Amino acid sequence: MAPEYDTADAGDELPADWADAAAAVACGRASRILVLGPADVGKTSFCRAMVRAVAPLRTIAVLDADVGQKMIGPPACVTLGRGEPDGRLTLTALAFVGTIDPVRGWTCVVAALPVLAEEADVGVTLVNTGGLLSGPGRRLKEAKIERLQPDLLIMLGDHPVLEALAGAYSSLPCLRLSVSPQARRKSDAERRRARGDAFRRYFDGAMTWTAEANELLKQDASARIPLRLLVGLRDERARDIGVGIVADIDASSERLRLLTPVLQHRVHSTCPGELVLDSKFREARICPDSIRISKN
């Protein structure tokens, strides 16, 4: 699992406070940095700029906790990318969440953060987050802070919840930064297209292979698994190692065919998600609650 993601679109000219923050991180001691802000203020652009600025001086990874709008890896996952000296990101690990709704995936998202942060094993782990702040968004951000235990908060833009979080965690160093000058509000259609592009990139070069359905599903529910369902793939130690799409289920032979970039010998079980993707990796529909998100 090593697709690469370019950070060049972050631009060469950074806002002055962004450049100052990058310089401080590059020369400082902060090791876990949580980036917060409302939607469409430039959090992803900031993370890309940080990778380009910091990677030549300190080892850096990006832990992408936004399950919908990804800067690295497939949606419906928390993903980890290693920063290369030239600023590129290489996908190195993921945790399958199964949904693009951060509230429905709350438990999986929060549980994945310390695990992947520990796996990063670099000088700086930069954690990108989604833009949900109001309502359950504040509680989700608090849960992320509690589980991740960052040593620096970076907040972009203005929002009442950011003020509340800064006050609630006043013992944590916090940098308040400006919104990206290129930031603009994205439509729902643009967000859906971006998710489709992220899935397409992940599945580029994927293969199709067949295995015993009951062996992979670890349950007698193959008839309830719809075609083109997104599933998480796990190894023999029940660790998430990738995602796949159910290409076919042959009920008569009890065989399951999966489309995935993960080699067959590495996969020992699957975890069903909530998304059904069409042949162009667009969200065809959301599965009902009978397809249960579970980490067990």
mmCIF file of N, CA and C in Angstrom, residues 47-138:
data_model
loop_
_atom_site.group_PDB
_atom_site.id
_atom_site.type_symbol
_atom_site.label_atom_id
_atom_site.label_comp_id
_atom_site.label_asym_id
_atom_site.label_seq_id
_atom_site.Cartn_x
_atom_site.Cartn_y
_atom_site.Cartn_z
ATOM 1 N N CYS A 47 -2.097 21.823 5.763
ATOM 2 C CA CYS A 47 -1.332 20.601 6.025
ATOM 3 C C CYS A 47 -0.364 20.303 4.893
ATOM 4 N N ARG A 48 -0.802 20.498 3.665
ATOM 5 C CA ARG A 48 0.097 20.287 2.526
ATOM 6 C C ARG A 48 1.276 21.236 2.581
ATOM 7 N N ALA A 49 0.989 22.496 2.908
ATOM 8 C CA ALA A 49 2.067 23.483 2.998
ATOM 9 C C ALA A 49 3.040 23.116 4.121
ATOM 10 N N MET A 50 2.504 22.616 5.228
ATOM 11 C CA MET A 50 3.365 22.227 6.344
ATOM 12 C C MET A 50 4.287 21.076 5.952
ATOM 13 N N VAL A 51 3.765 20.103 5.214
ATOM 14 C CA VAL A 51 4.599 18.979 4.785
ATOM 15 C C VAL A 51 5.754 19.481 3.936
ATOM 16 N N ARG A 52 5.446 20.348 3.000
ATOM 17 C CA ARG A 52 6.498 20.853 2.116
ATOM 18 C C ARG A 52 7.554 21.649 2.872
ATOM 19 N N ALA A 53 7.113 22.380 3.900
ATOM 20 C CA ALA A 53 8.049 23.224 4.642
ATOM 21 C C ALA A 53 8.844 22.444 5.683
ATOM 22 N N VAL A 54 8.218 21.450 6.304
ATOM 23 C CA VAL A 54 8.844 20.763 7.437
ATOM 24 C C VAL A 54 9.660 19.552 7.006
ATOM 25 N N ALA A 55 9.202 18.824 5.964
ATOM 26 C CA ALA A 55 9.829 17.551 5.587
ATOM 27 C C ALA A 55 11.340 17.640 5.352
ATOM 28 N N PRO A 56 11.850 18.726 4.785
ATOM 29 C CA PRO A 56 13.315 18.766 4.611
ATOM 30 C C PRO A 56 14.093 18.841 5.926
ATOM 31 N N LEU A 57 13.420 19.218 7.036
ATOM 32 C CA LEU A 57 14.117 19.428 8.303
ATOM 33 C C LEU A 57 13.763 18.407 9.378
ATOM 34 N N ARG A 58 12.529 17.921 9.378
ATOM 35 C CA ARG A 58 12.088 16.934 10.367
ATOM 36 C C ARG A 58 11.248 15.880 9.668
ATOM 37 N N THR A 59 11.320 14.652 10.148
ATOM 38 C CA THR A 59 10.422 13.636 9.599
ATOM 39 C C THR A 59 8.994 13.977 9.995
ATOM 40 N N ILE A 60 8.064 13.833 9.053
ATOM 41 C CA ILE A 60 6.692 14.264 9.285
ATOM 42 C C ILE A 60 5.718 13.284 8.653
ATOM 43 N N ALA A 61 4.590 13.109 9.312
ATOM 44 C CA ALA A 61 3.493 12.300 8.780
ATOM 45 C C ALA A 61 2.209 13.096 8.918
ATOM 46 N N VAL A 62 1.257 12.808 8.047
ATOM 47 C CA VAL A 62 -0.073 13.406 8.137
ATOM 48 C C VAL A 62 -1.063 12.309 8.487
ATOM 49 N N LEU A 63 -1.779 12.506 9.573
ATOM 50 C CA LEU A 63 -2.839 11.597 9.989
ATOM 51 C C LEU A 63 -4.152 12.283 9.608
ATOM 52 N N ASP A 64 -4.803 11.755 8.589
ATOM 53 C CA ASP A 64 -5.996 12.394 8.028
ATOM 54 C C ASP A 64 -7.246 11.802 8.674
ATOM 55 N N ALA A 65 -7.832 12.552 9.622
ATOM 56 C CA ALA A 65 -8.993 12.072 10.371
ATOM 57 C C ALA A 65 -10.312 12.545 9.773
ATOM 58 N N ASP A 66 -10.280 13.172 8.617
ATOM 59 C CA ASP A 66 -11.504 13.569 7.910
ATOM 60 C C ASP A 66 -11.938 12.382 7.051
ATOM 61 N N VAL A 67 -13.080 11.760 7.375
ATOM 62 C CA VAL A 67 -13.496 10.554 6.648
ATOM 63 C C VAL A 67 -14.201 10.872 5.334
ATOM 64 N N GLY A 68 -14.504 12.143 5.086
ATOM 65 C CA GLY A 68 -15.205 12.500 3.857
ATOM 66 C C GLY A 68 -14.304 13.118 2.812
ATOM 67 N N GLN A 69 -13.707 14.247 3.137
ATOM 68 C CA GLN A 69 -12.859 14.977 2.198
ATOM 69 C C GLN A 69 -11.399 14.661 2.504
ATOM 70 N N LYS A 70 -10.836 13.729 1.733
ATOM 71 C CA LYS A 70 -9.514 13.203 2.043
ATOM 72 C C LYS A 70 -8.391 13.971 1.358
ATOM 73 N N MET A 71 -7.305 14.160 2.096
ATOM 74 C CA MET A 71 -6.093 14.647 1.450
ATOM 75 C C MET A 71 -5.172 13.494 1.112
ATOM 76 N N ILE A 72 -5.423 12.332 1.730
ATOM 77 C CA ILE A 72 -4.639 11.148 1.416
ATOM 78 C C ILE A 72 -5.487 9.906 1.681
ATOM 79 N N GLY A 73 -5.436 8.944 0.756
ATOM 80 C CA GLY A 73 -6.128 7.680 0.942
ATOM 81 C C GLY A 73 -7.611 7.739 0.636
ATOM 82 N N PRO A 74 -8.325 6.626 0.835
ATOM 83 C CA PRO A 74 -9.734 6.542 0.471
ATOM 84 C C PRO A 74 -10.653 7.122 1.541
ATOM 85 N N PRO A 75 -11.805 7.668 1.138
ATOM 86 C CA PRO A 75 -12.814 8.079 2.117
ATOM 87 C C PRO A 75 -13.293 6.897 2.950
ATOM 88 N N ALA A 76 -14.049 7.209 3.990
ATOM 89 C CA ALA A 76 -14.576 6.214 4.924
ATOM 90 C C ALA A 76 -13.462 5.544 5.718
ATOM 91 N N CYS A 77 -12.321 6.205 5.789
ATOM 92 C CA CYS A 77 -11.171 5.683 6.540
ATOM 93 C C CYS A 77 -10.453 6.834 7.236
ATOM 94 N N VAL A 78 -9.772 6.530 8.329
ATOM 95 C CA VAL A 78 -8.735 7.395 8.869
ATOM 96 C C VAL A 78 -7.428 6.905 8.260
ATOM 97 N N THR A 79 -6.631 7.816 7.726
ATOM 98 C CA THR A 79 -5.472 7.405 6.935
ATOM 99 C C THR A 79 -4.193 8.065 7.446
ATOM 100 N N LEU A 80 -3.088 7.410 7.182
ATOM 101 C CA LEU A 80 -1.776 7.899 7.599
ATOM 102 C C LEU A 80 -0.862 7.971 6.393
ATOM 103 N N GLY A 81 -0.214 9.121 6.222
ATOM 104 C CA GLY A 81 0.726 9.295 5.128
ATOM 105 C C GLY A 81 2.061 9.814 5.608
ATOM 106 N N ARG A 82 3.133 9.241 5.107
ATOM 107 C CA ARG A 82 4.481 9.678 5.462
ATOM 108 C C ARG A 82 4.929 10.780 4.514
ATOM 109 N N GLY A 83 5.442 11.879 5.058
ATOM 110 C CA GLY A 83 5.941 12.972 4.243
ATOM 111 C C GLY A 83 7.327 12.664 3.703
ATOM 112 N N GLU A 84 7.490 12.842 2.410
ATOM 113 C CA GLU A 84 8.793 12.632 1.781
ATOM 114 C C GLU A 84 9.570 13.950 1.742
ATOM 115 N N PRO A 85 10.896 13.895 1.614
ATOM 116 C CA PRO A 85 11.687 15.135 1.598
ATOM 117 C C PRO A 85 11.271 16.118 0.504
ATOM 118 N N ASP A 86 10.718 15.604 -0.604
ATOM 119 C CA ASP A 86 10.283 16.506 -1.673
ATOM 120 C C ASP A 86 8.856 17.008 -1.456
ATOM 121 N N GLY A 87 8.249 16.661 -0.314
ATOM 122 C CA GLY A 87 6.917 17.163 0.003
ATOM 123 C C GLY A 87 5.781 16.235 -0.344
ATOM 124 N N ARG A 88 6.052 15.142 -1.052
ATOM 125 C CA ARG A 88 4.973 14.195 -1.362
ATOM 126 C C ARG A 88 4.567 13.414 -0.123
ATOM 127 N N LEU A 89 3.372 12.844 -0.169
ATOM 128 C CA LEU A 89 2.881 11.981 0.898
ATOM 129 C C LEU A 89 2.700 10.574 0.352
ATOM 130 N N THR A 90 3.147 9.589 1.108
ATOM 131 C CA THR A 90 2.970 8.189 0.742
ATOM 132 C C THR A 90 2.034 7.531 1.748
ATOM 133 N N LEU A 91 0.943 6.954 1.261
ATOM 134 C CA LEU A 91 -0.002 6.277 2.139
ATOM 135 C C LEU A 91 0.665 5.059 2.763
ATOM 136 N N THR A 92 0.662 4.984 4.105
ATOM 137 C CA THR A 92 1.349 3.903 4.792
ATOM 138 C C THR A 92 0.428 3.038 5.647
ATOM 139 N N ALA A 93 -0.713 3.561 6.079
ATOM 140 C CA ALA A 93 -1.616 2.792 6.936
ATOM 141 C C ALA A 93 -2.993 3.432 6.913
ATOM 142 N N LEU A 94 -3.989 2.652 7.312
ATOM 143 C CA LEU A 94 -5.342 3.191 7.435
ATOM 144 C C LEU A 94 -6.130 2.413 8.470
ATOM 145 N N ALA A 95 -7.216 3.010 8.913
ATOM 146 C CA ALA A 95 -8.193 2.358 9.782
ATOM 147 C C ALA A 95 -9.555 2.525 9.121
ATOM 148 N N PHE A 96 -10.230 1.415 8.854
ATOM 149 C CA PHE A 96 -11.510 1.447 8.163
ATOM 150 C C PHE A 96 -12.602 1.919 9.120
ATOM 151 N N VAL A 97 -13.370 2.921 8.683
ATOM 152 C CA VAL A 97 -14.491 3.454 9.466
ATOM 153 C C VAL A 97 -15.814 2.991 8.875
ATOM 154 N N GLY A 98 -15.887 2.955 7.544
ATOM 155 C CA GLY A 98 -17.060 2.413 6.874
ATOM 156 C C GLY A 98 -18.116 3.416 6.511
ATOM 157 N N THR A 99 -17.954 4.659 6.917
ATOM 158 C CA THR A 99 -18.934 5.697 6.627
ATOM 159 C C THR A 99 -18.207 7.010 6.386
ATOM 160 N N ILE A 100 -18.855 7.914 5.659
ATOM 161 C CA ILE A 100 -18.318 9.259 5.471
ATOM 162 C C ILE A 100 -18.940 10.236 6.453
ATOM 163 N N ASP A 101 -19.791 9.733 7.337
ATOM 164 C CA ASP A 101 -20.435 10.547 8.369
ATOM 165 C C ASP A 101 -19.591 10.438 9.646
ATOM 166 N N PRO A 102 -18.932 11.520 10.072
ATOM 167 C CA PRO A 102 -18.047 11.426 11.230
ATOM 168 C C PRO A 102 -18.783 11.107 12.529
ATOM 169 N N VAL A 103 -20.062 11.441 12.595
ATOM 170 C CA VAL A 103 -20.816 11.146 13.814
ATOM 171 C C VAL A 103 -21.139 9.656 13.883
ATOM 172 N N ARG A 104 -21.590 9.065 12.769
ATOM 173 C CA ARG A 104 -21.856 7.626 12.741
ATOM 174 C C ARG A 104 -20.570 6.823 12.940
ATOM 175 N N GLY A 105 -19.471 7.348 12.468
ATOM 176 C CA GLY A 105 -18.201 6.638 12.604
ATOM 177 C C GLY A 105 -17.384 7.060 13.811
ATOM 178 N N TRP A 106 -18.008 7.794 14.719
ATOM 179 C CA TRP A 106 -17.337 8.403 15.876
ATOM 180 C C TRP A 106 -16.369 7.449 16.574
ATOM 181 N N THR A 107 -16.876 6.300 17.012
ATOM 182 C CA THR A 107 -16.067 5.374 17.819
ATOM 183 C C THR A 107 -14.823 4.920 17.064
ATOM 184 N N CYS A 108 -15.006 4.547 15.798
ATOM 185 C CA CYS A 108 -13.870 4.057 15.004
ATOM 186 C C CYS A 108 -12.852 5.164 14.749
ATOM 187 N N VAL A 109 -13.342 6.371 14.455
ATOM 188 C CA VAL A 109 -12.432 7.481 14.173
ATOM 189 C C VAL A 109 -11.578 7.790 15.392
ATOM 190 N N VAL A 110 -12.212 7.945 16.539
ATOM 191 C CA VAL A 110 -11.484 8.322 17.752
ATOM 192 C C VAL A 110 -10.519 7.216 18.169
ATOM 193 N N ALA A 111 -10.950 5.969 18.058
ATOM 194 C CA ALA A 111 -10.078 4.858 18.445
ATOM 195 C C ALA A 111 -8.852 4.753 17.543
ATOM 196 N N ALA A 112 -8.991 5.139 16.280
ATOM 197 C CA ALA A 112 -7.885 4.998 15.331
ATOM 198 C C ALA A 112 -6.766 6.003 15.566
ATOM 199 N N LEU A 113 -7.085 7.156 16.128
ATOM 200 C CA LEU A 113 -6.104 8.236 16.201
ATOM 201 C C LEU A 113 -4.833 7.858 16.974
ATOM 202 N N PRO A 114 -4.922 7.415 18.228
ATOM 203 C CA PRO A 114 -3.666 7.092 18.926
ATOM 204 C C PRO A 114 -2.928 5.915 18.320
ATOM 205 N N VAL A 115 -3.667 4.968 17.734
ATOM 206 C CA VAL A 115 -3.030 3.793 17.135
ATOM 207 C C VAL A 115 -2.180 4.200 15.937
ATOM 208 N N LEU A 116 -2.777 4.989 15.031
ATOM 209 C CA LEU A 116 -2.036 5.410 13.844
ATOM 210 C C LEU A 116 -0.953 6.430 14.192
ATOM 211 N N ALA A 117 -1.214 7.281 15.186
ATOM 212 C CA ALA A 117 -0.185 8.243 15.601
ATOM 213 C C ALA A 117 1.039 7.515 16.130
ATOM 214 N N GLU A 118 0.812 6.447 16.881
ATOM 215 C CA GLU A 118 1.934 5.653 17.391
ATOM 216 C C GLU A 118 2.665 4.962 16.248
ATOM 217 N N GLU A 119 1.906 4.507 15.258
ATOM 218 C CA GLU A 119 2.509 3.811 14.124
ATOM 219 C C GLU A 119 3.338 4.754 13.255
ATOM 220 N N ALA A 120 2.996 6.038 13.273
ATOM 221 C CA ALA A 120 3.708 7.003 12.428
ATOM 222 C C ALA A 120 5.205 7.010 12.731
ATOM 223 N N ASP A 121 5.566 7.051 14.006
ATOM 224 C CA ASP A 121 6.972 6.958 14.430
ATOM 225 C C ASP A 121 7.855 7.959 13.690
ATOM 226 N N VAL A 122 7.447 9.228 13.719
ATOM 227 C CA VAL A 122 8.203 10.296 13.059
ATOM 228 C C VAL A 122 8.367 11.458 14.039
ATOM 229 N N GLY A 123 9.098 12.462 13.607
ATOM 230 C CA GLY A 123 9.291 13.627 14.460
ATOM 231 C C GLY A 123 8.031 14.434 14.684
ATOM 232 N N VAL A 124 7.238 14.606 13.613
ATOM 233 C CA VAL A 124 6.006 15.397 13.687
ATOM 234 C C VAL A 124 4.865 14.609 13.077
ATOM 235 N N THR A 125 3.770 14.475 13.824
ATOM 236 C CA THR A 125 2.539 13.923 13.266
ATOM 237 C C THR A 125 1.509 15.038 13.218
ATOM 238 N N LEU A 126 1.128 15.406 12.011
ATOM 239 C CA LEU A 126 0.184 16.492 11.780
ATOM 240 C C LEU A 126 -1.187 15.880 11.523
ATOM 241 N N VAL A 127 -2.181 16.211 12.351
ATOM 242 C CA VAL A 127 -3.485 15.570 12.275
ATOM 243 C C VAL A 127 -4.494 16.532 11.655
ATOM 244 N N ASN A 128 -4.978 16.171 10.476
ATOM 245 C CA ASN A 128 -5.997 16.958 9.790
ATOM 246 C C ASN A 128 -7.374 16.471 10.229
ATOM 247 N N THR A 129 -8.324 17.379 10.399
ATOM 248 C CA THR A 129 -9.660 17.017 10.862
ATOM 249 C C THR A 129 -10.727 17.581 9.938
ATOM 250 N N GLY A 130 -11.939 17.044 10.068
ATOM 251 C CA GLY A 130 -13.069 17.535 9.293
ATOM 252 C C GLY A 130 -13.577 18.865 9.819
ATOM 253 N N GLY A 131 -14.520 19.446 9.083
ATOM 254 C CA GLY A 131 -15.001 20.785 9.419
ATOM 255 C C GLY A 131 -16.228 20.829 10.302
ATOM 256 N N LEU A 132 -16.717 19.670 10.778
ATOM 257 C CA LEU A 132 -17.891 19.667 11.650
ATOM 258 C C LEU A 132 -17.501 20.178 13.034
ATOM 259 N N LEU A 133 -18.090 21.303 13.439
ATOM 260 C CA LEU A 133 -17.798 21.877 14.747
ATOM 261 C C LEU A 133 -19.049 22.036 15.599
ATOM 262 N N SER A 134 -20.150 22.402 14.993
ATOM 263 C CA SER A 134 -21.370 22.649 15.750
ATOM 264 C C SER A 134 -21.999 21.343 16.219
ATOM 265 N N GLY A 135 -22.856 21.434 17.246
ATOM 266 C CA GLY A 135 -23.572 20.269 17.745
ATOM 267 C C GLY A 135 -22.621 19.182 18.196
ATOM 268 N N PRO A 136 -22.767 17.972 17.638
ATOM 269 C CA PRO A 136 -21.872 16.875 18.042
ATOM 270 C C PRO A 136 -20.432 17.100 17.614
ATOM 271 N N GLY A 137 -20.215 18.044 16.682
ATOM 272 C CA GLY A 137 -18.856 18.307 16.222
ATOM 273 C C GLY A 137 -17.925 18.731 17.341
ATOM 274 N N ARG A 138 -18.436 19.562 18.253
ATOM 275 C CA ARG A 138 -17.570 19.984 19.366
ATOM 276 C C ARG A 138 -17.186 18.792 20.230
#
